[in-house]
mmCIF file with all atom_site columns, C-alpha atoms in Angstrom:
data_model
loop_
_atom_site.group_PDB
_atom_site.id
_atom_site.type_symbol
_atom_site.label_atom_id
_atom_site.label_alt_id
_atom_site.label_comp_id
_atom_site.label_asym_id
_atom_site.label_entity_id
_atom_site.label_seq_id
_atom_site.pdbx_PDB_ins_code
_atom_site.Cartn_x
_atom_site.Cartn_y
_atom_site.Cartn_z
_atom_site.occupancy
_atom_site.B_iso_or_equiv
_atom_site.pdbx_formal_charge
_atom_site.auth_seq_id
_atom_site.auth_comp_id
_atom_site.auth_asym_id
_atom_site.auth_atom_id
_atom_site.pdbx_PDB_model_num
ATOM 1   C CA . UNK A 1 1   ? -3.396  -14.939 18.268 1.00 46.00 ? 1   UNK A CA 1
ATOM 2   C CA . UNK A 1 2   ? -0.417  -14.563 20.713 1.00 49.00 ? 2   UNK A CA 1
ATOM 3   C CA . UNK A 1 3   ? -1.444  -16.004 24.019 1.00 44.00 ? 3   UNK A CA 1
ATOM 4   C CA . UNK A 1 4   ? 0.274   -15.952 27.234 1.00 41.00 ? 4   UNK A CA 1
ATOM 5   C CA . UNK A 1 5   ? 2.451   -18.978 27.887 1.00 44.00 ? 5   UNK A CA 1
ATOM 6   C CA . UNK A 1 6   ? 0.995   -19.966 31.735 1.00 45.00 ? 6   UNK A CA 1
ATOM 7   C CA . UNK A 1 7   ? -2.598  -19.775 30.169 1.00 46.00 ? 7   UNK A CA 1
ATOM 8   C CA . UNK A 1 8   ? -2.857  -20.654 26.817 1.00 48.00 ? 8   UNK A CA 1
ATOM 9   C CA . UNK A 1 9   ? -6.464  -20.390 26.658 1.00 56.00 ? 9   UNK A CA 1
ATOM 10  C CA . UNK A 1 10  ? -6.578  -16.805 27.396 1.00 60.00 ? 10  UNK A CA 1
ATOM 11  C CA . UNK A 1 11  ? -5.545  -14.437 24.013 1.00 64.00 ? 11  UNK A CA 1
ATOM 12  C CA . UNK A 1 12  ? -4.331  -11.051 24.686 1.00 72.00 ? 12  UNK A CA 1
ATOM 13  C CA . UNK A 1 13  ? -4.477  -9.890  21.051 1.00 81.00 ? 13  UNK A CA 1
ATOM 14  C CA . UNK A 1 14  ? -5.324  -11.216 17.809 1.00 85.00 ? 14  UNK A CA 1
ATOM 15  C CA . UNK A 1 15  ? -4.257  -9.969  13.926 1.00 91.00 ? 15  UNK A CA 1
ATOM 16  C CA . UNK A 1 16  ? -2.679  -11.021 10.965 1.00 94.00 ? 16  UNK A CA 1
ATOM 17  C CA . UNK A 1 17  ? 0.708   -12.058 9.237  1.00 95.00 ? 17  UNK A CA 1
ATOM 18  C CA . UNK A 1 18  ? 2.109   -13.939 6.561  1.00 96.00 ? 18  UNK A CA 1
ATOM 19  C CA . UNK A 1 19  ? 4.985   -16.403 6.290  1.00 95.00 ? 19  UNK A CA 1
ATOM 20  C CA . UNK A 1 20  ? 8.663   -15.380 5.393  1.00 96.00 ? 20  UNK A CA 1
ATOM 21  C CA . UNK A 1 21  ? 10.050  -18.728 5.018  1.00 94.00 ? 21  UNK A CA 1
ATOM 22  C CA . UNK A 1 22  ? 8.352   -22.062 4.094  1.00 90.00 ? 22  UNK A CA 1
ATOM 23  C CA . UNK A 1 23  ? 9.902   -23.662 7.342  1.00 92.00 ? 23  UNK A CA 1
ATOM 24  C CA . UNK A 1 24  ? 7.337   -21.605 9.214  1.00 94.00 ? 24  UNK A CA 1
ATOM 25  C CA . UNK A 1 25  ? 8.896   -18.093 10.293 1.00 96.00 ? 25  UNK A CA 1
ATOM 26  C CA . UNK A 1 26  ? 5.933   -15.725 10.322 1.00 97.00 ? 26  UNK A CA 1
ATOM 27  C CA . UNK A 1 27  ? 6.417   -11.673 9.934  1.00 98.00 ? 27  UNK A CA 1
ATOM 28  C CA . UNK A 1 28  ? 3.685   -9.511  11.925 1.00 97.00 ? 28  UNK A CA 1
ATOM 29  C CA . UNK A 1 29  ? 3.448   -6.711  13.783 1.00 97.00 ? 29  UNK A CA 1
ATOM 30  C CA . UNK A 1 30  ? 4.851   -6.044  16.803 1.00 97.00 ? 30  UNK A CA 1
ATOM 31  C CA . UNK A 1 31  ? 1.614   -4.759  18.445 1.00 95.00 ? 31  UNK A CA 1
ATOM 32  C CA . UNK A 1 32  ? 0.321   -7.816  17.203 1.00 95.00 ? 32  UNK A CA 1
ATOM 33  C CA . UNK A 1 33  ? 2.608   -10.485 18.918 1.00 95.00 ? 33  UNK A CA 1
ATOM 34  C CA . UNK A 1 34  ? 3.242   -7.676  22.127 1.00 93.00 ? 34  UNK A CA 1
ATOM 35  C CA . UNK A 1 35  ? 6.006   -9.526  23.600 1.00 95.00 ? 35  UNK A CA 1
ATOM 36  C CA . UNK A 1 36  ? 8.929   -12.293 22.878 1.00 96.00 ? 36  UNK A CA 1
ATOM 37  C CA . UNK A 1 37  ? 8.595   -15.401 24.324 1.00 95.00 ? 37  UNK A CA 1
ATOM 38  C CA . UNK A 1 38  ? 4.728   -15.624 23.842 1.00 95.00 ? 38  UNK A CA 1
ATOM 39  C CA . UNK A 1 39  ? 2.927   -18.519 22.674 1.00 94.00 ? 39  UNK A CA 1
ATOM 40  C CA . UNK A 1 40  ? 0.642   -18.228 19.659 1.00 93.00 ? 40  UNK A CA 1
ATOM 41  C CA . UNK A 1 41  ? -1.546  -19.736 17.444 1.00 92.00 ? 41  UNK A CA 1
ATOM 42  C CA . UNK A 1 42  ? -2.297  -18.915 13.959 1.00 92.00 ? 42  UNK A CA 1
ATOM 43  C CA . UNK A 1 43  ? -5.006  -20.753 11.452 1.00 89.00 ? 43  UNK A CA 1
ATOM 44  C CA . UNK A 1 44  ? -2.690  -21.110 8.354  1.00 87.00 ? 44  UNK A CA 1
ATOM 45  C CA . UNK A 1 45  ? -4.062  -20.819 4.724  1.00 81.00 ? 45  UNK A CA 1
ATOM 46  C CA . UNK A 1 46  ? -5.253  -24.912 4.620  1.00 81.00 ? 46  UNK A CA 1
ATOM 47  C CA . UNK A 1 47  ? -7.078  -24.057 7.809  1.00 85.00 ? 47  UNK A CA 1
ATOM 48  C CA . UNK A 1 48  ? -5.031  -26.045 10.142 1.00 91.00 ? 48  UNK A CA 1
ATOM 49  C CA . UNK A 1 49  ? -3.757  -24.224 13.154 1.00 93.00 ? 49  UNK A CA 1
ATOM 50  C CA . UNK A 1 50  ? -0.400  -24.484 14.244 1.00 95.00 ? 50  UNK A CA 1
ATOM 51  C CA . UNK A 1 51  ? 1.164   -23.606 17.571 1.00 96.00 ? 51  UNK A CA 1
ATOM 52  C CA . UNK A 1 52  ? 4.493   -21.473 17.827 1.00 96.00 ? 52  UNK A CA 1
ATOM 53  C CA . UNK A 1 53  ? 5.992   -18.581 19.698 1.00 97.00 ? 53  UNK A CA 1
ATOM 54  C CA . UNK A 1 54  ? 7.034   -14.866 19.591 1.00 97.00 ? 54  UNK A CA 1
ATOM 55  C CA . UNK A 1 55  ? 11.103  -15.322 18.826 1.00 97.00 ? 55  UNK A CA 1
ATOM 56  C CA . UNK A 1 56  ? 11.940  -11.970 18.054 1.00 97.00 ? 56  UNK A CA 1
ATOM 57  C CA . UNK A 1 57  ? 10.348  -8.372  18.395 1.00 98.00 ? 57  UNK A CA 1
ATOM 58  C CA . UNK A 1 58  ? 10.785  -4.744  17.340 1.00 98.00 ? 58  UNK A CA 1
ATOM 59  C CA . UNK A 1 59  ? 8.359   -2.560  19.075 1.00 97.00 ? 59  UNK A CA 1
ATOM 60  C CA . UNK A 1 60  ? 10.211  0.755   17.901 1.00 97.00 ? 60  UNK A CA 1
ATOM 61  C CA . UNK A 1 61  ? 9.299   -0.562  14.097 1.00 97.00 ? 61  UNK A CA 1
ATOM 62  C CA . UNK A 1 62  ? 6.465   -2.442  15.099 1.00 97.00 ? 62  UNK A CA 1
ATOM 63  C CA . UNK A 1 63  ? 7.705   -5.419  13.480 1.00 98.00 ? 63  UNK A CA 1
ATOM 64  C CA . UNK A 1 64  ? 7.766   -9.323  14.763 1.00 98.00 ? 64  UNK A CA 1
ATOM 65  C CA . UNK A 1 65  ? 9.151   -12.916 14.068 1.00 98.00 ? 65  UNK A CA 1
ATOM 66  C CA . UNK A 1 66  ? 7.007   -15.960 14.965 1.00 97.00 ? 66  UNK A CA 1
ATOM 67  C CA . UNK A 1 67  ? 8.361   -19.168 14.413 1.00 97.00 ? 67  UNK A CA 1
ATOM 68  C CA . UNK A 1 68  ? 5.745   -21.922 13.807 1.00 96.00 ? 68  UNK A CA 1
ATOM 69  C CA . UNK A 1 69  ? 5.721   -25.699 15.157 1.00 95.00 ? 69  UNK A CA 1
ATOM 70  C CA . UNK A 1 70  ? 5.479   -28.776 12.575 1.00 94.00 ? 70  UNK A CA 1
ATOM 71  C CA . UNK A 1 71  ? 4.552   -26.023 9.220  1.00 92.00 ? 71  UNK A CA 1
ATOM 72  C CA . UNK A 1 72  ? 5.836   -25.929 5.835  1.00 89.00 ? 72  UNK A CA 1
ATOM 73  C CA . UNK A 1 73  ? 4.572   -24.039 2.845  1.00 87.00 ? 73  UNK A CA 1
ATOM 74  C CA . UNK A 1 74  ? 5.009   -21.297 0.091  1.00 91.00 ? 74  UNK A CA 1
ATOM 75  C CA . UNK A 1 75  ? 6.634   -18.379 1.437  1.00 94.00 ? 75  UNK A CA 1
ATOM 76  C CA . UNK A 1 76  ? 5.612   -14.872 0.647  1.00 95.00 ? 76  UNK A CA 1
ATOM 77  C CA . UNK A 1 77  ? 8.006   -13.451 -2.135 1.00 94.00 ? 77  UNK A CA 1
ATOM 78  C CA . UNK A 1 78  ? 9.557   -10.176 -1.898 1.00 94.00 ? 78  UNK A CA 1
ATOM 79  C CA . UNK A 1 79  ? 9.317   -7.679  -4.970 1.00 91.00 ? 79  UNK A CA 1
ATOM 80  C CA . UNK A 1 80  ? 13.092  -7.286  -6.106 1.00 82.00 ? 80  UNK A CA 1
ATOM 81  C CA . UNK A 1 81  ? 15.060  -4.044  -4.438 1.00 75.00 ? 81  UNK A CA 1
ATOM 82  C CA . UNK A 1 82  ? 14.121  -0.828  -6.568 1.00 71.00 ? 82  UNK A CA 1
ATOM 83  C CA . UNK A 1 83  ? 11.333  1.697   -6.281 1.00 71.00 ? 83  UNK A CA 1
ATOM 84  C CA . UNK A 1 84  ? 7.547   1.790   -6.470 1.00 83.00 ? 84  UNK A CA 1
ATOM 85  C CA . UNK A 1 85  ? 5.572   5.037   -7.379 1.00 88.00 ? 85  UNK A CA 1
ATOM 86  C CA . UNK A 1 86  ? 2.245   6.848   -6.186 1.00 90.00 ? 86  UNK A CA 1
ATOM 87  C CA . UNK A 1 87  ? -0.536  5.276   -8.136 1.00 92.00 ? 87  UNK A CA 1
ATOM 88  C CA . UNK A 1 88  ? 0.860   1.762   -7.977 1.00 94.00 ? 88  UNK A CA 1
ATOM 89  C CA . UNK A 1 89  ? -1.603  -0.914  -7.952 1.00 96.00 ? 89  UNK A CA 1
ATOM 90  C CA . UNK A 1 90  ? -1.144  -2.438  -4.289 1.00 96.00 ? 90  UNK A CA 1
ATOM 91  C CA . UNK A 1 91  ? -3.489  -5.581  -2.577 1.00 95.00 ? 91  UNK A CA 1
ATOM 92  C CA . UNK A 1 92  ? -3.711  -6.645  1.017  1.00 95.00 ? 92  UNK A CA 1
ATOM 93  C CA . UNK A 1 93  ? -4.287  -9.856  2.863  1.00 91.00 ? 93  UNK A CA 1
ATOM 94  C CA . UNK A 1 94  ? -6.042  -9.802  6.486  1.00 89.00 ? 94  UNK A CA 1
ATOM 95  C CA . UNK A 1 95  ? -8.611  -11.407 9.125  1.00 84.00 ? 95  UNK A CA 1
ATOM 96  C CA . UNK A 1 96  ? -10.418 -8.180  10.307 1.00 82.00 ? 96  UNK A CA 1
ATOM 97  C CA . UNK A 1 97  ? -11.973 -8.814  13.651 1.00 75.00 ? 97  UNK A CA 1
ATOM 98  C CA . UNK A 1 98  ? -15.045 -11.329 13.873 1.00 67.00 ? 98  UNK A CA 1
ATOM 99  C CA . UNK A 1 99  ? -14.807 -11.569 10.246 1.00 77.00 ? 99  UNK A CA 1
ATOM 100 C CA . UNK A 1 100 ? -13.341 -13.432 7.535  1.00 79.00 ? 100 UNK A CA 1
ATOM 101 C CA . UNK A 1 101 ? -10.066 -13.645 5.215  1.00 85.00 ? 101 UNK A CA 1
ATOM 102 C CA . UNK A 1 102 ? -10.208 -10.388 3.817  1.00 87.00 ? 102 UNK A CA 1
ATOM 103 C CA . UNK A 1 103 ? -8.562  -9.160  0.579  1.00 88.00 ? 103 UNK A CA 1
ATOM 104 C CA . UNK A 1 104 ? -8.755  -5.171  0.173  1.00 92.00 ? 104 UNK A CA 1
ATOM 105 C CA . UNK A 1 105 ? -7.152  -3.448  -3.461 1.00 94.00 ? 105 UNK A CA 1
ATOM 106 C CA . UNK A 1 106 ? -5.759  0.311   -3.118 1.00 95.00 ? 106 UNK A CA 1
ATOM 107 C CA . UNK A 1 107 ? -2.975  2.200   -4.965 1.00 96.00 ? 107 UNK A CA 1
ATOM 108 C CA . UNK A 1 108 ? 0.191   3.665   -2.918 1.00 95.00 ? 108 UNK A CA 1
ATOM 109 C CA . UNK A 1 109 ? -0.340  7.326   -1.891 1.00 94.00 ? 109 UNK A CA 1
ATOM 110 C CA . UNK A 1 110 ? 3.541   7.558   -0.954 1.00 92.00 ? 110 UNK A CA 1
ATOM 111 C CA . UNK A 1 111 ? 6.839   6.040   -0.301 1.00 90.00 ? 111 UNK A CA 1
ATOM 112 C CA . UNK A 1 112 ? 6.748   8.022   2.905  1.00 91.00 ? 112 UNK A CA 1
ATOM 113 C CA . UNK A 1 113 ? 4.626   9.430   6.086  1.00 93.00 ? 113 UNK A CA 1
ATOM 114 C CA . UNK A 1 114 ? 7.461   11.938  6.927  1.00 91.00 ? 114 UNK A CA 1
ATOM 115 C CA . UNK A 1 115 ? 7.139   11.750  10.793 1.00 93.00 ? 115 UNK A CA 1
ATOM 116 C CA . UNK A 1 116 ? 7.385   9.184   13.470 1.00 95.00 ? 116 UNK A CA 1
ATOM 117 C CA . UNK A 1 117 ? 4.151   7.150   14.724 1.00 94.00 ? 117 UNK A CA 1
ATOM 118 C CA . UNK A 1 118 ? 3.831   6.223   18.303 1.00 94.00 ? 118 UNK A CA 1
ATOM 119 C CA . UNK A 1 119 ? 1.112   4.195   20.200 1.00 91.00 ? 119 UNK A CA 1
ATOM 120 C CA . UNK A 1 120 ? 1.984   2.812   23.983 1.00 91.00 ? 120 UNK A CA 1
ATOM 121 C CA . UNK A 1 121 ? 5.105   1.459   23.712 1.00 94.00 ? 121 UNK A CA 1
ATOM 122 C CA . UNK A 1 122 ? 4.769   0.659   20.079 1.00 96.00 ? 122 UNK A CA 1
ATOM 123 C CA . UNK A 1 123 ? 5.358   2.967   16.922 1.00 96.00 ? 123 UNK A CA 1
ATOM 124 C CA . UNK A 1 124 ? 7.956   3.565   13.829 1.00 97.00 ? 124 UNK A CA 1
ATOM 125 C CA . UNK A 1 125 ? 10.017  6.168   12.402 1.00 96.00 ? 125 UNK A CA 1
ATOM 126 C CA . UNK A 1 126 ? 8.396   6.302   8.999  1.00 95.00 ? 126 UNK A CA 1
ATOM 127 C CA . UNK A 1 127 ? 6.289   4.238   6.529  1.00 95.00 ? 127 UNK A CA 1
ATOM 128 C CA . UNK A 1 128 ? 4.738   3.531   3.600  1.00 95.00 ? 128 UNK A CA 1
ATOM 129 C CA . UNK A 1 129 ? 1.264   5.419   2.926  1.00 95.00 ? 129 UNK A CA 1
ATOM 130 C CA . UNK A 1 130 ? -1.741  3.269   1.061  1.00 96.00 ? 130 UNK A CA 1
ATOM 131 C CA . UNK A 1 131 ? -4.986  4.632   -0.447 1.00 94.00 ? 131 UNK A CA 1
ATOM 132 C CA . UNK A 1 132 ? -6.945  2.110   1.575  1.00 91.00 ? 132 UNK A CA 1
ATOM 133 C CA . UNK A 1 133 ? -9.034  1.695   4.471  1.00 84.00 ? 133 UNK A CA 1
ATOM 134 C CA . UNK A 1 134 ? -8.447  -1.538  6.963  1.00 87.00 ? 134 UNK A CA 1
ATOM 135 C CA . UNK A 1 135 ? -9.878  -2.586  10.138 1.00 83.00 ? 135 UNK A CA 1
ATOM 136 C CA . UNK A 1 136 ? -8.719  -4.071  13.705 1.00 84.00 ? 136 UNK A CA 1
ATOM 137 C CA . UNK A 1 137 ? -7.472  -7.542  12.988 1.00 84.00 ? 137 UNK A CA 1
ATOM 138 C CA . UNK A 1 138 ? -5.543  -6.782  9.792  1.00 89.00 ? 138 UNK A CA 1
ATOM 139 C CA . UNK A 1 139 ? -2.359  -5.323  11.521 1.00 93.00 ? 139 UNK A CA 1
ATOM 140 C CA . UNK A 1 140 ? 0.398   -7.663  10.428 1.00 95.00 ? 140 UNK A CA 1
ATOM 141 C CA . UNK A 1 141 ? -1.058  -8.492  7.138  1.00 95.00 ? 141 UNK A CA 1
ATOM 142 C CA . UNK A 1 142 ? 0.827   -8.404  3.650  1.00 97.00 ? 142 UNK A CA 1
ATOM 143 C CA . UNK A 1 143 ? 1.112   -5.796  1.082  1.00 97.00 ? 143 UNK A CA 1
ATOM 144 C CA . UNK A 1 144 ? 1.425   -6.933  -2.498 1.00 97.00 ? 144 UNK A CA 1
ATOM 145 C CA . UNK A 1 145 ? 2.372   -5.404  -5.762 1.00 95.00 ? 145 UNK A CA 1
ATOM 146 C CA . UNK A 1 146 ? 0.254   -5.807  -8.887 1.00 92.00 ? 146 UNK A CA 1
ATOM 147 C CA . UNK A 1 147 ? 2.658   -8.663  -9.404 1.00 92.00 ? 147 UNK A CA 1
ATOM 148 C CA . UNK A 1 148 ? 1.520   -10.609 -6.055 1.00 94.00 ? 148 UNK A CA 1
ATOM 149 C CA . UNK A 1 149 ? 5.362   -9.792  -5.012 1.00 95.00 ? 149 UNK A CA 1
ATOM 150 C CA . UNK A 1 150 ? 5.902   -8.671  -1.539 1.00 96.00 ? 150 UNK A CA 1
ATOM 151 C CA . UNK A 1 151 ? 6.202   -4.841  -0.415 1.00 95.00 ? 151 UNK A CA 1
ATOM 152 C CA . UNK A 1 152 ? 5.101   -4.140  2.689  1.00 96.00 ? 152 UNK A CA 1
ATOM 153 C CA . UNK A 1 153 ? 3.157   -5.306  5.742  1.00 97.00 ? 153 UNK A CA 1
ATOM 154 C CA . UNK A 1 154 ? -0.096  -3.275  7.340  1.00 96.00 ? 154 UNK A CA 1
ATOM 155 C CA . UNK A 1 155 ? 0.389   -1.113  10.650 1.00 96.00 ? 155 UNK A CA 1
ATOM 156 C CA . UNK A 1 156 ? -2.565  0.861   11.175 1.00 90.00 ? 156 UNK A CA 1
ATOM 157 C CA . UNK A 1 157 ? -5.126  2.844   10.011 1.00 84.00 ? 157 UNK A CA 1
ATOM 158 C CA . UNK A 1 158 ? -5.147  6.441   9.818  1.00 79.00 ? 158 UNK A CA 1
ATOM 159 C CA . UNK A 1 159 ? -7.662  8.311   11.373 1.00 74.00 ? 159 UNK A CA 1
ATOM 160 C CA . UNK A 1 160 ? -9.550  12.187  11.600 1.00 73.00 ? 160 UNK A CA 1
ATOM 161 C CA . UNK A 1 161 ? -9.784  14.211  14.833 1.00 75.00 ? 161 UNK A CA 1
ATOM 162 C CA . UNK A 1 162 ? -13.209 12.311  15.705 1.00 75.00 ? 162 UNK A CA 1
ATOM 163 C CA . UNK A 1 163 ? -11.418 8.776   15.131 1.00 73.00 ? 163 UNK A CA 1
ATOM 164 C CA . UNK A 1 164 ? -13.203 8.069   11.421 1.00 73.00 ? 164 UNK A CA 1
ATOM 165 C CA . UNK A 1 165 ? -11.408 6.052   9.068  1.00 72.00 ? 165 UNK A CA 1
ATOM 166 C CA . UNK A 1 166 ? -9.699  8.811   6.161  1.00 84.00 ? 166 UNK A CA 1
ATOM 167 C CA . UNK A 1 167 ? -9.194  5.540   3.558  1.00 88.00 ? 167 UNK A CA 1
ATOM 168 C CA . UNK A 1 168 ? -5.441  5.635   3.873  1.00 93.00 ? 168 UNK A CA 1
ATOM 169 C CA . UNK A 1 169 ? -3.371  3.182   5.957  1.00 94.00 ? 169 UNK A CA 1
ATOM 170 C CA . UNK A 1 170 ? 0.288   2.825   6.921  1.00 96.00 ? 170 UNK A CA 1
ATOM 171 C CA . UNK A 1 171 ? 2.890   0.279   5.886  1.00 96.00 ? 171 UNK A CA 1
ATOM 172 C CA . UNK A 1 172 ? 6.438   -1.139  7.063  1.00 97.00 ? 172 UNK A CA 1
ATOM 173 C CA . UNK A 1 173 ? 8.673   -1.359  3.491  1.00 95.00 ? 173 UNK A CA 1
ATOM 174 C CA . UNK A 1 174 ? 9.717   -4.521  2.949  1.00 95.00 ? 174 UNK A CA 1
ATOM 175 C CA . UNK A 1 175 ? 13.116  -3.669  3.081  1.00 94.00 ? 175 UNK A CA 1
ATOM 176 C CA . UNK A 1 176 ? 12.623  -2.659  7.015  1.00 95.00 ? 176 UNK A CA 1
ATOM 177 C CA . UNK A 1 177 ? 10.929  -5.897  7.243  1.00 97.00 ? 177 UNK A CA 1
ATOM 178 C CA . UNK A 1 178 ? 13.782  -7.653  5.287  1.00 96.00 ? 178 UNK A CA 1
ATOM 179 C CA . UNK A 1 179 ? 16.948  -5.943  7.633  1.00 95.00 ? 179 UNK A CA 1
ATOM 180 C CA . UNK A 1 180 ? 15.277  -6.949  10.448 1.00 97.00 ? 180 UNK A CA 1
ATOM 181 C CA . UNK A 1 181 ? 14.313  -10.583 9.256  1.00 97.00 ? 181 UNK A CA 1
ATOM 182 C CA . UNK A 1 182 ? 18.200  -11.236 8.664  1.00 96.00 ? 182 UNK A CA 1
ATOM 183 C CA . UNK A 1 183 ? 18.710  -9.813  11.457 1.00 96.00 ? 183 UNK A CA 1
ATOM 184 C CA . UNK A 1 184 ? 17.402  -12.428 13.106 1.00 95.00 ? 184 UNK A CA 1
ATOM 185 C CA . UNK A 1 185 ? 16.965  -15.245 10.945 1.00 94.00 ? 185 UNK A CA 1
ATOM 186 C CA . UNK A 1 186 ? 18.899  -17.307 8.124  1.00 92.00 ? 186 UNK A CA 1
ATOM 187 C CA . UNK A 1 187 ? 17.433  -15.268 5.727  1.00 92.00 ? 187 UNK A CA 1
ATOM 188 C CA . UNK A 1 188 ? 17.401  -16.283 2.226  1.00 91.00 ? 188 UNK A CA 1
ATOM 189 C CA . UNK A 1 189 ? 18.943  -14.582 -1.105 1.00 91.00 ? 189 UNK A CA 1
ATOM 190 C CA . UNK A 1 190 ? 15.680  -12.675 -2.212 1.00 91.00 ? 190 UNK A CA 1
ATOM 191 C CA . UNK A 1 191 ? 15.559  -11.232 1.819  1.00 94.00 ? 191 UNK A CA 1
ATOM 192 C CA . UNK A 1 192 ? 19.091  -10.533 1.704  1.00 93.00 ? 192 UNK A CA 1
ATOM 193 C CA . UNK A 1 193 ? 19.061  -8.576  -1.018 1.00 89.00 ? 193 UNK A CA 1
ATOM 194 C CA . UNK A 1 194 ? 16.291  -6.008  0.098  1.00 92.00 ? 194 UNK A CA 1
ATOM 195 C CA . UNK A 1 195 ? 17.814  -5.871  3.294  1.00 92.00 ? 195 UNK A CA 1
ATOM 196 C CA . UNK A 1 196 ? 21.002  -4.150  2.238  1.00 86.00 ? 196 UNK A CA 1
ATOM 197 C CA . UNK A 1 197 ? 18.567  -1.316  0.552  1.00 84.00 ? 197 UNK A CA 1
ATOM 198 C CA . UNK A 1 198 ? 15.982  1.624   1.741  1.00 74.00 ? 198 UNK A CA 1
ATOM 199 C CA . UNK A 1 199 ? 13.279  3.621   0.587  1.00 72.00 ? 199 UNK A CA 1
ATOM 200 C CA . UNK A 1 200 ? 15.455  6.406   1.736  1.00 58.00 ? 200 UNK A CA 1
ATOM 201 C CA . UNK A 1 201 ? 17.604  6.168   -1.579 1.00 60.00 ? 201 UNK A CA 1
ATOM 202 C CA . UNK A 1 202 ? 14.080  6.187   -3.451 1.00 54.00 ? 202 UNK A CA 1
ATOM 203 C CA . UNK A 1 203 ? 12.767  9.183   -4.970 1.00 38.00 ? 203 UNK A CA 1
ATOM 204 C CA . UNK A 1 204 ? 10.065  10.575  -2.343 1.00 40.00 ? 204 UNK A CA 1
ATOM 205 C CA . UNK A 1 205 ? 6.373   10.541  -4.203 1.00 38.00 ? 205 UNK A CA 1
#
């Protein structure tokens, strides 16, 4: 829940991520954390909440790095460079609003949206499409193969003309998410190697 730094007490936002690196780097969405520089505090999978802050942001591909004070744990690990395909088995991880860890199961609808997303100053060129439905609160969370292996982190929900969930949501790739992690991190091998790829290469489903 990123917070801003001259009053901690007050949150501005709240949603969901998952760690990159067992030293305590944290991927979520840019909408998510808002700006760099804020402080934040996140309840971490043995319930403990740790403070940290906002150390890097892409609002353009609604991605961001939080760095955590005094954690360590298991990292999230990325599904090897290479393709998946419509009808893949996918899982996500999220805190919906005023509710609970949430785990939701879907299949990927398709490697690609095809147009650019925009929402206030935050949006991306392209994205992943899921046969799911998620809620406020889970923006930021993971995306997992059938594997438990990395693919993608949650953006948003897509919506009809009268604003009713249509069971699909968007997705960063996790090789956006791992160009712009090494970007701005000491990434390690498995991150390194998905950031030299793209979906682009990937046959289009």
């Amino acid at each position: 829940t990123p917070s801003k730094p001259e009053n901690r007490k007050a949150a501005i936002t709240s949603g969901s991520g998952f760690i990159v690196d067992g030293t305590g780097y944290v991927m979520t969405a840019a909408h998510v954390a808002v700006r760099k520089g804020n402080s934040i505090s996140a309840r971490a999978a043995n319930g403990r909440v740790y403070g940290g802050s906002v150390i890097g942001i892409m609002p353009s591909n609604d991605m961001a790095i939080i760095k955590l004070r005094g954690y360590t744990g298991k990292a999230a690990n990325p599904a090897p460079p290479g393709c998946n395909t419509k009808g893949d088995l996918v899982f996500t991880l999220g805190k919906p609003h005023a509710q609970g860890d949430t785990a939701r199961v879907g299949a990927l609808e398709s490697l690609h949206f095809g147009r650019a997303v925009a929402y206030g100053k935050f949006g991306y060129p392209d994205a992943m499409v899921l046969q799911m439905g998620t809620r406020k609160g889970e923006s930021g969370g993971p995306v997992f193969d059938g594997n438990g292996r990395l693919i993608g982190m949650v953006v948003s929900t897509l919506s009809d003309a009268t604003g009713q969930s249509i069971n699909l949501a968007h997705a960063i790739p996790a090789t956006t998410l791992a160009s712009y992690l090494c970007s701005q991190t000491s990434c390690n091998k498995s991150w390194l190697a998905l950031a030299t790829q793209s979906t682009d290469s990937c046959a289009k489903t």
